[in-house]
CSV table of C-alpha atoms (C1' of nucleotides) in Angstrom, one decimal:
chain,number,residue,atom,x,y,z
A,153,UNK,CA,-40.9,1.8,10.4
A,154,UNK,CA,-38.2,-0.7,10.5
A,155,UNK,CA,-38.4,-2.2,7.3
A,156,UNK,CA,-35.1,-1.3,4.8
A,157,UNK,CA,-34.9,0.8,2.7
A,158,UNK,CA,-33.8,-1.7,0.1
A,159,UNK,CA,-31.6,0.9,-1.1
A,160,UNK,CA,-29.2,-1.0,-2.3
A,161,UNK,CA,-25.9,0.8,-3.9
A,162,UNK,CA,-25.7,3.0,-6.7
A,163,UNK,CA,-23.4,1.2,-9.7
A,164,UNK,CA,-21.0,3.9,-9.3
A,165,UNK,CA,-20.7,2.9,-5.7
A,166,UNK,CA,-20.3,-1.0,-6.7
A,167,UNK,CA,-17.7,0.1,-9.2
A,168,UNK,CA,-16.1,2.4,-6.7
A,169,UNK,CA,-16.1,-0.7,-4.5
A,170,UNK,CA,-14.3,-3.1,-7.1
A,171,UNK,CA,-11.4,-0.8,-7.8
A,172,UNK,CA,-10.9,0.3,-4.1
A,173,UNK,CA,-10.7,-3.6,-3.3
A,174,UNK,CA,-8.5,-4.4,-6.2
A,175,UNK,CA,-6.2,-2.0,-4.5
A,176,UNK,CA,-6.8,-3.3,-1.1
A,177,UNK,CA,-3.7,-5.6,-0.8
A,178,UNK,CA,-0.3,-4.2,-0.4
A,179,UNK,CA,1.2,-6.3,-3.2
A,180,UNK,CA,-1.5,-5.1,-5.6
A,181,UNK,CA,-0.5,-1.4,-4.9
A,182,UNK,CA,2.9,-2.4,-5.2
A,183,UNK,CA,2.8,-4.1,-8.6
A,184,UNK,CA,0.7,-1.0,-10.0
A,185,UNK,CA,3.6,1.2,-8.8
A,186,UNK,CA,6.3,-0.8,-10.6
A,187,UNK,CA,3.9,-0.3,-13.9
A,188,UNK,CA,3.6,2.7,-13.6
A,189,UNK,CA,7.1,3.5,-13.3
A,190,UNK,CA,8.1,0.7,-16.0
A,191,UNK,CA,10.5,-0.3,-13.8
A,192,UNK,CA,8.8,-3.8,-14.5
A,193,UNK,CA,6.5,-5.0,-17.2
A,194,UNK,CA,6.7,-9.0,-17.5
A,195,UNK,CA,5.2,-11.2,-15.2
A,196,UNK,CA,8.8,-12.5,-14.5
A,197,UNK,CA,10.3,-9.1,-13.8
A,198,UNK,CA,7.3,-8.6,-11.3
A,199,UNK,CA,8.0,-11.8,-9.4
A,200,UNK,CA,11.6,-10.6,-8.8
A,201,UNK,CA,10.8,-7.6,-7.5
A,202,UNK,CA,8.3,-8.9,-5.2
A,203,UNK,CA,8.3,-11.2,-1.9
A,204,UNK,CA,6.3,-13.4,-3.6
A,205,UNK,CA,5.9,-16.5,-5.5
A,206,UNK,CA,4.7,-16.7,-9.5
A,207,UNK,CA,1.9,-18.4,-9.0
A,208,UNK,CA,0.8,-15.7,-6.6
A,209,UNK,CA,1.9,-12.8,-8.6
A,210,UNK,CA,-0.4,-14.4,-11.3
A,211,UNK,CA,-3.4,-14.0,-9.1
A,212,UNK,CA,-2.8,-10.8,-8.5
A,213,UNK,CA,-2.1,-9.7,-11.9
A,214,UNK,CA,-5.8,-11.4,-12.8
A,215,UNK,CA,-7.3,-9.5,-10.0
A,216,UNK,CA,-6.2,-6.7,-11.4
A,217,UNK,CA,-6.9,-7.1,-15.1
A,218,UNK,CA,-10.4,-8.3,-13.4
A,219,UNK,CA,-11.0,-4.9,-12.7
A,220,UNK,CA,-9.7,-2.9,-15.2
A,221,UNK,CA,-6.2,-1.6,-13.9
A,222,UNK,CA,-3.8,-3.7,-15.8
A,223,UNK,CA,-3.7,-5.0,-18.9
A,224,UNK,CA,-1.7,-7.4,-20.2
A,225,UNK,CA,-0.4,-8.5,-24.2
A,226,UNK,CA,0.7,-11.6,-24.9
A,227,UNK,CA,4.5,-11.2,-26.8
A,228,UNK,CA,5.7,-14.4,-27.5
A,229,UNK,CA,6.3,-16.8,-25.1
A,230,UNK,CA,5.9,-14.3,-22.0
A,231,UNK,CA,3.3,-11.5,-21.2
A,232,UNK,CA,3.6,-7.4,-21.0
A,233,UNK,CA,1.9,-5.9,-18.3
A,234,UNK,CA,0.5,-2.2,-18.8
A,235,UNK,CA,-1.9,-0.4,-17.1
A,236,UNK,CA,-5.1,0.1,-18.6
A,237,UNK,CA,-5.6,4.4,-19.6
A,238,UNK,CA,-9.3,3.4,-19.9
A,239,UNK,CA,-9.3,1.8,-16.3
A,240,UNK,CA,-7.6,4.3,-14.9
A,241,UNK,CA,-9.7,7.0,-16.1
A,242,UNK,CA,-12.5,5.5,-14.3
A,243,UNK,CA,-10.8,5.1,-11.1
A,244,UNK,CA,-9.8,8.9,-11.2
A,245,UNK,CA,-13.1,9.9,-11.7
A,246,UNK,CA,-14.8,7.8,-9.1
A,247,UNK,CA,-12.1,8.4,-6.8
A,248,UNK,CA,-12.6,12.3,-7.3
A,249,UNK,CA,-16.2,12.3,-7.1
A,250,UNK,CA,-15.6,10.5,-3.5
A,251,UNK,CA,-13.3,12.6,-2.8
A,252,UNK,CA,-14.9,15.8,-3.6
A,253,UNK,CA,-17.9,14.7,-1.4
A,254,UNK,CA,-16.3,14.7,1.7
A,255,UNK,CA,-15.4,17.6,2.9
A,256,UNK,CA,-12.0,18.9,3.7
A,257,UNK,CA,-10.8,19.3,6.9
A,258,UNK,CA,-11.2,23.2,6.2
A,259,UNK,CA,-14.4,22.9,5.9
A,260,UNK,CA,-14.9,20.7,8.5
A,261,UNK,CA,-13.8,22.8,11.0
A,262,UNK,CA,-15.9,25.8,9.7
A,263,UNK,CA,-18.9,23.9,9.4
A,264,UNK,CA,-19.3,22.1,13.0
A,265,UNK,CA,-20.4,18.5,12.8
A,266,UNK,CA,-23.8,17.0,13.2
A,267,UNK,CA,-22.9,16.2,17.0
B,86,UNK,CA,19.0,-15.7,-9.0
B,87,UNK,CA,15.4,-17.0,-8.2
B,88,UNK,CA,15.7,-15.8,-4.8
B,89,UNK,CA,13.1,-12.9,-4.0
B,90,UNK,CA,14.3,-9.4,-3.3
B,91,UNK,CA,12.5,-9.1,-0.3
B,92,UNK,CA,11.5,-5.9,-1.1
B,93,UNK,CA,8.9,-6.4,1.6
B,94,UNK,CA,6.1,-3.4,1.2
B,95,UNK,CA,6.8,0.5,1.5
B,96,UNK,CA,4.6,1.9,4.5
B,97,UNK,CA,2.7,3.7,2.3
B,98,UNK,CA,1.3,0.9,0.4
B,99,UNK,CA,0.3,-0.8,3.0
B,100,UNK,CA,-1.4,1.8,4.2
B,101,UNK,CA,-2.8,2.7,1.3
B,102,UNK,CA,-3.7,-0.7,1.1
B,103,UNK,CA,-5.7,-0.8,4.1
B,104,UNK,CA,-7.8,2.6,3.4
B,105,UNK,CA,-8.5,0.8,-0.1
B,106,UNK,CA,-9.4,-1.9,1.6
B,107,UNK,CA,-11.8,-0.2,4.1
B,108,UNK,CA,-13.4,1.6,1.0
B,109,UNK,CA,-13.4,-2.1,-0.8
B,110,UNK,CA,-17.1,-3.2,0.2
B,111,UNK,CA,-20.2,-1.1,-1.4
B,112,UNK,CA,-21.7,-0.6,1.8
B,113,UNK,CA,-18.7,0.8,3.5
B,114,UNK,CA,-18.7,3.4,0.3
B,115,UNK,CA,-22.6,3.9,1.0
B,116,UNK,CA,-22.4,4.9,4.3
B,117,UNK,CA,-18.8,7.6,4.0
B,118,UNK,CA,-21.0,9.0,1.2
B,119,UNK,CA,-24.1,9.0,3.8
B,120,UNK,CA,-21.9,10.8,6.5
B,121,UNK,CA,-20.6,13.0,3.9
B,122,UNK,CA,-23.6,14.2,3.1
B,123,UNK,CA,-24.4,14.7,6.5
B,124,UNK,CA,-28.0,12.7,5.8
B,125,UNK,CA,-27.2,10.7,8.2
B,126,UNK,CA,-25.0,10.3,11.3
B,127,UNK,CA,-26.4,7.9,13.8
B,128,UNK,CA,-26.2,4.2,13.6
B,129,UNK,CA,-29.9,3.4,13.5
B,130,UNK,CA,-30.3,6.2,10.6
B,131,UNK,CA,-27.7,4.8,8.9
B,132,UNK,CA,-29.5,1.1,9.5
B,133,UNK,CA,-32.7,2.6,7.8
B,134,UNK,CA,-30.8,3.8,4.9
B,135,UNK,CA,-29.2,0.8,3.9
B,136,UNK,CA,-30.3,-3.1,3.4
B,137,UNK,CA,-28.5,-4.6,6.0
B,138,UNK,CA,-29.1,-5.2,9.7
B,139,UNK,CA,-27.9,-3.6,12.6
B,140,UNK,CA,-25.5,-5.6,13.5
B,141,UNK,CA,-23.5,-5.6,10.3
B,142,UNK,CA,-24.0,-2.1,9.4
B,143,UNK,CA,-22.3,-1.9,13.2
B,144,UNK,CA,-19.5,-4.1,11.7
B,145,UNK,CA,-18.9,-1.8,9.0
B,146,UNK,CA,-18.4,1.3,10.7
B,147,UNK,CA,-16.3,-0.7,13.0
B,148,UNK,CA,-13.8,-1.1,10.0
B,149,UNK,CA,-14.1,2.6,8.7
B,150,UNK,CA,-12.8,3.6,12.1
B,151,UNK,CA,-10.2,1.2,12.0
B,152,UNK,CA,-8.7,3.0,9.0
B,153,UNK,CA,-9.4,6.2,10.6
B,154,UNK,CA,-11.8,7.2,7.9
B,155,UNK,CA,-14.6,7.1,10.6
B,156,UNK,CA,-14.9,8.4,14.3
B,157,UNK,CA,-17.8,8.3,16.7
B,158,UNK,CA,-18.7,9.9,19.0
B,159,UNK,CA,-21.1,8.7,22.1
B,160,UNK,CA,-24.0,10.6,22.3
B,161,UNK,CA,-25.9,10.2,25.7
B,162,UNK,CA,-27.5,6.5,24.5
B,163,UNK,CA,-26.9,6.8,20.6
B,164,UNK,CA,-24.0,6.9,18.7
B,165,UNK,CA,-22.5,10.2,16.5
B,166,UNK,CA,-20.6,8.9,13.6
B,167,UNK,CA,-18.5,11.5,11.4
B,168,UNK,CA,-15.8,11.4,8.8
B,169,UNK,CA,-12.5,11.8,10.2
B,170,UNK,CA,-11.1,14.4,8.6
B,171,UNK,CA,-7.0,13.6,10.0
B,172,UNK,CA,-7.8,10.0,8.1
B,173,UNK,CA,-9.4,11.8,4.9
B,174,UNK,CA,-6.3,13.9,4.6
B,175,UNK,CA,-4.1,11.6,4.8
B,176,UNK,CA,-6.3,8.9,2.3
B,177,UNK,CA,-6.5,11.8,0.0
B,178,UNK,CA,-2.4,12.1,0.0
B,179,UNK,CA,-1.8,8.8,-0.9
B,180,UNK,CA,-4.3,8.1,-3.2
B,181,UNK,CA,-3.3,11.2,-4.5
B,182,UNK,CA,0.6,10.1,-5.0
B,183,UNK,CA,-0.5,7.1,-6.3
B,184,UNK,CA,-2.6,8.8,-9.2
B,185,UNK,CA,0.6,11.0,-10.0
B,186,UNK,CA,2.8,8.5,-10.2
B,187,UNK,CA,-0.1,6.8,-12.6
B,188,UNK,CA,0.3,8.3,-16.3
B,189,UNK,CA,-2.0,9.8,-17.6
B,190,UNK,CA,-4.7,8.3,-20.5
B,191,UNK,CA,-2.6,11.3,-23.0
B,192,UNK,CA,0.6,10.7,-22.1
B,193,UNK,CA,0.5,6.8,-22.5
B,194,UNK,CA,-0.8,8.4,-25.5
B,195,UNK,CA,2.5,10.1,-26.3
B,196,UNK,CA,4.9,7.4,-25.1
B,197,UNK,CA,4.5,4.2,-26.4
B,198,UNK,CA,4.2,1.4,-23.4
B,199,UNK,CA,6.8,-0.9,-23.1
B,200,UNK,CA,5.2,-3.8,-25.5
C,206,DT,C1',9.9,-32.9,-32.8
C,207,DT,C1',11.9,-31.9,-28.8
C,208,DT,C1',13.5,-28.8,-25.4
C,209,DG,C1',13.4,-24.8,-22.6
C,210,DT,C1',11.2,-20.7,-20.9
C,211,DT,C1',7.3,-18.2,-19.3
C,212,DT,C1',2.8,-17.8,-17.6
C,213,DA,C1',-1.9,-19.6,-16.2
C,214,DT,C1',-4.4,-22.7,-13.7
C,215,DC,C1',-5.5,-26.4,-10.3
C,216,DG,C1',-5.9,-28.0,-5.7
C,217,DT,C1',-5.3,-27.1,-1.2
C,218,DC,C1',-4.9,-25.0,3.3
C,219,DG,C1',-5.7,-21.6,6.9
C,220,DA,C1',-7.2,-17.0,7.7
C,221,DT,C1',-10.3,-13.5,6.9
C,222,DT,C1',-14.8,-11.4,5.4
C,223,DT,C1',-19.7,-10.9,5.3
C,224,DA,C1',-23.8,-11.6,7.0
C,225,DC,C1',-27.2,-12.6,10.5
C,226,DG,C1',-29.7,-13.3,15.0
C,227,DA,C1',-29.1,-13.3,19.8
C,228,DT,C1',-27.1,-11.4,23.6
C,229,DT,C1',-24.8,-8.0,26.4
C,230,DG,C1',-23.7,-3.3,27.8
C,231,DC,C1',-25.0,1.5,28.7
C,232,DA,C1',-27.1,5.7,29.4
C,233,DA,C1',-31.3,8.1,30.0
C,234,DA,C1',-36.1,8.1,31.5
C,235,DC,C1',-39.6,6.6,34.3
D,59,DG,C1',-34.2,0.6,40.9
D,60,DT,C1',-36.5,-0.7,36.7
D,61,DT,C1',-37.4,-0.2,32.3
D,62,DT,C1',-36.5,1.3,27.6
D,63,DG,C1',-33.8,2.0,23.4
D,64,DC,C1',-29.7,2.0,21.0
D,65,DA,C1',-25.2,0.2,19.8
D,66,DA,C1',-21.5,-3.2,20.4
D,67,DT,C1',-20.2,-7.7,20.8
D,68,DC,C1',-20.6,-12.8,20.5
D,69,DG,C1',-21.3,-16.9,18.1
D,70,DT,C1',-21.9,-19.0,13.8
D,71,DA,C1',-22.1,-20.3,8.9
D,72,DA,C1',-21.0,-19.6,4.1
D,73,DA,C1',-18.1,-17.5,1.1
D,74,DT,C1',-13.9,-15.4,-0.3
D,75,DC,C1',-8.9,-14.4,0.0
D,76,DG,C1',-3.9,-15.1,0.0
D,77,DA,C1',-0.5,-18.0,-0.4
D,78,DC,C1',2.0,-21.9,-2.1
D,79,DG,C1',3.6,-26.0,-4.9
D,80,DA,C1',2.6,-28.7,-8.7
D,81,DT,C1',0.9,-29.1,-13.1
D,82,DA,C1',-0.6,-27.7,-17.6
D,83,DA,C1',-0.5,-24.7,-21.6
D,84,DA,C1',1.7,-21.6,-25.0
D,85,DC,C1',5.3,-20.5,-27.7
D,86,DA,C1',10.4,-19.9,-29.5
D,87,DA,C1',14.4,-22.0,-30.5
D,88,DA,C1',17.2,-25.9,-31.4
DNA sequence: TTTGTTTATCGTCGATTTACGATTGCAAAC
DNA sequence: GTTTGCAATCGTAAATCGACGATAAACAAA
């Protein structure tokens, strides 16, 4: 034995990954909150609701256009932030599917671990 | 104006923000869906199951059970890891607050986004 | 055209992450 | 008491992240 598997990781698992990450920063859960409730939508907006500066609110805003949460549409000279339905969608579904693999704690405690 | 709000971050994005981040590495994803599944448990199965060494597979599970997704448990000279089910409740919460407060792909639909 | 406003990008810095091999620590078995 | 086997930790190197100020780019208005 010994040798790897070489498994490597399903796509869904690599996608999984991306948006979990994308979400791994307190700011970036943050800024989808304030889209979602449209108490914000302009880059500007974002920066004064959030203890940080604009350049750094732009990174964050590409990290999460980079993975398919946020969108954003140029109007004139400043941009509207939405998040993205299609983005989203995936996210719930991956999420789900996680989710509905492990087992709830009902379960678990029906069901006595491997150890 | 200009100066920030200081809004600082809600406790419950930043801990949502961590349990993202714990789920924000394919192998970390891997190996919850491995203990989920209950096809593996021990460290060294785990090792055979995924293409990395010992050491960093050790690494991993290290930062699961820092977000209290993972515990483990010592057995006699091995190692018993299982899904924390406390952790898992609580991860399935926020994310699930977070998806509610999210609109849904019909009702962006319905009501036009702010652009 | 020029000016002003808004956002993106560049360059930088320190901190963190990811990965590995090597070593250490521990518990059971001999 | 040794030896054996498994897991955690150490040390390290490369890459990425997070933050900022400064600068560039895009566009509307004057």
């Amino acid at each position: 034995m010994a040798i790897h598997k070489r498994a490597e990781f399903t796509d869904a698992e690599q996608r999984l990954a991306a948006i979990a990450k994308a979400l791994g920063h307190p700011a970036r859960v943050a800024i989808v909150r304030l889209l979602a409730q449209r108490r914000a939508c302009v880059c500007g907006e974002l920066v004064l609701e959030l203890p940080l500066s604009q350049s750094t609110v732009s990174q964050h805003l590409k990290e999460l256009k980079a993975a398919g949460l946020v969108q954003g549409e140029v109007d004139g000279p400043r941009v509207c932030y939405c998040l993205d339905p299609a983005g989203w969608a995936v996210a719930r579904q991956l999420l789900g599917d996680l989710l509905a693999e492990v087992p709830p704690a009902a379960a678990e405690a029906a069901a006595p671990g491997c150890c």
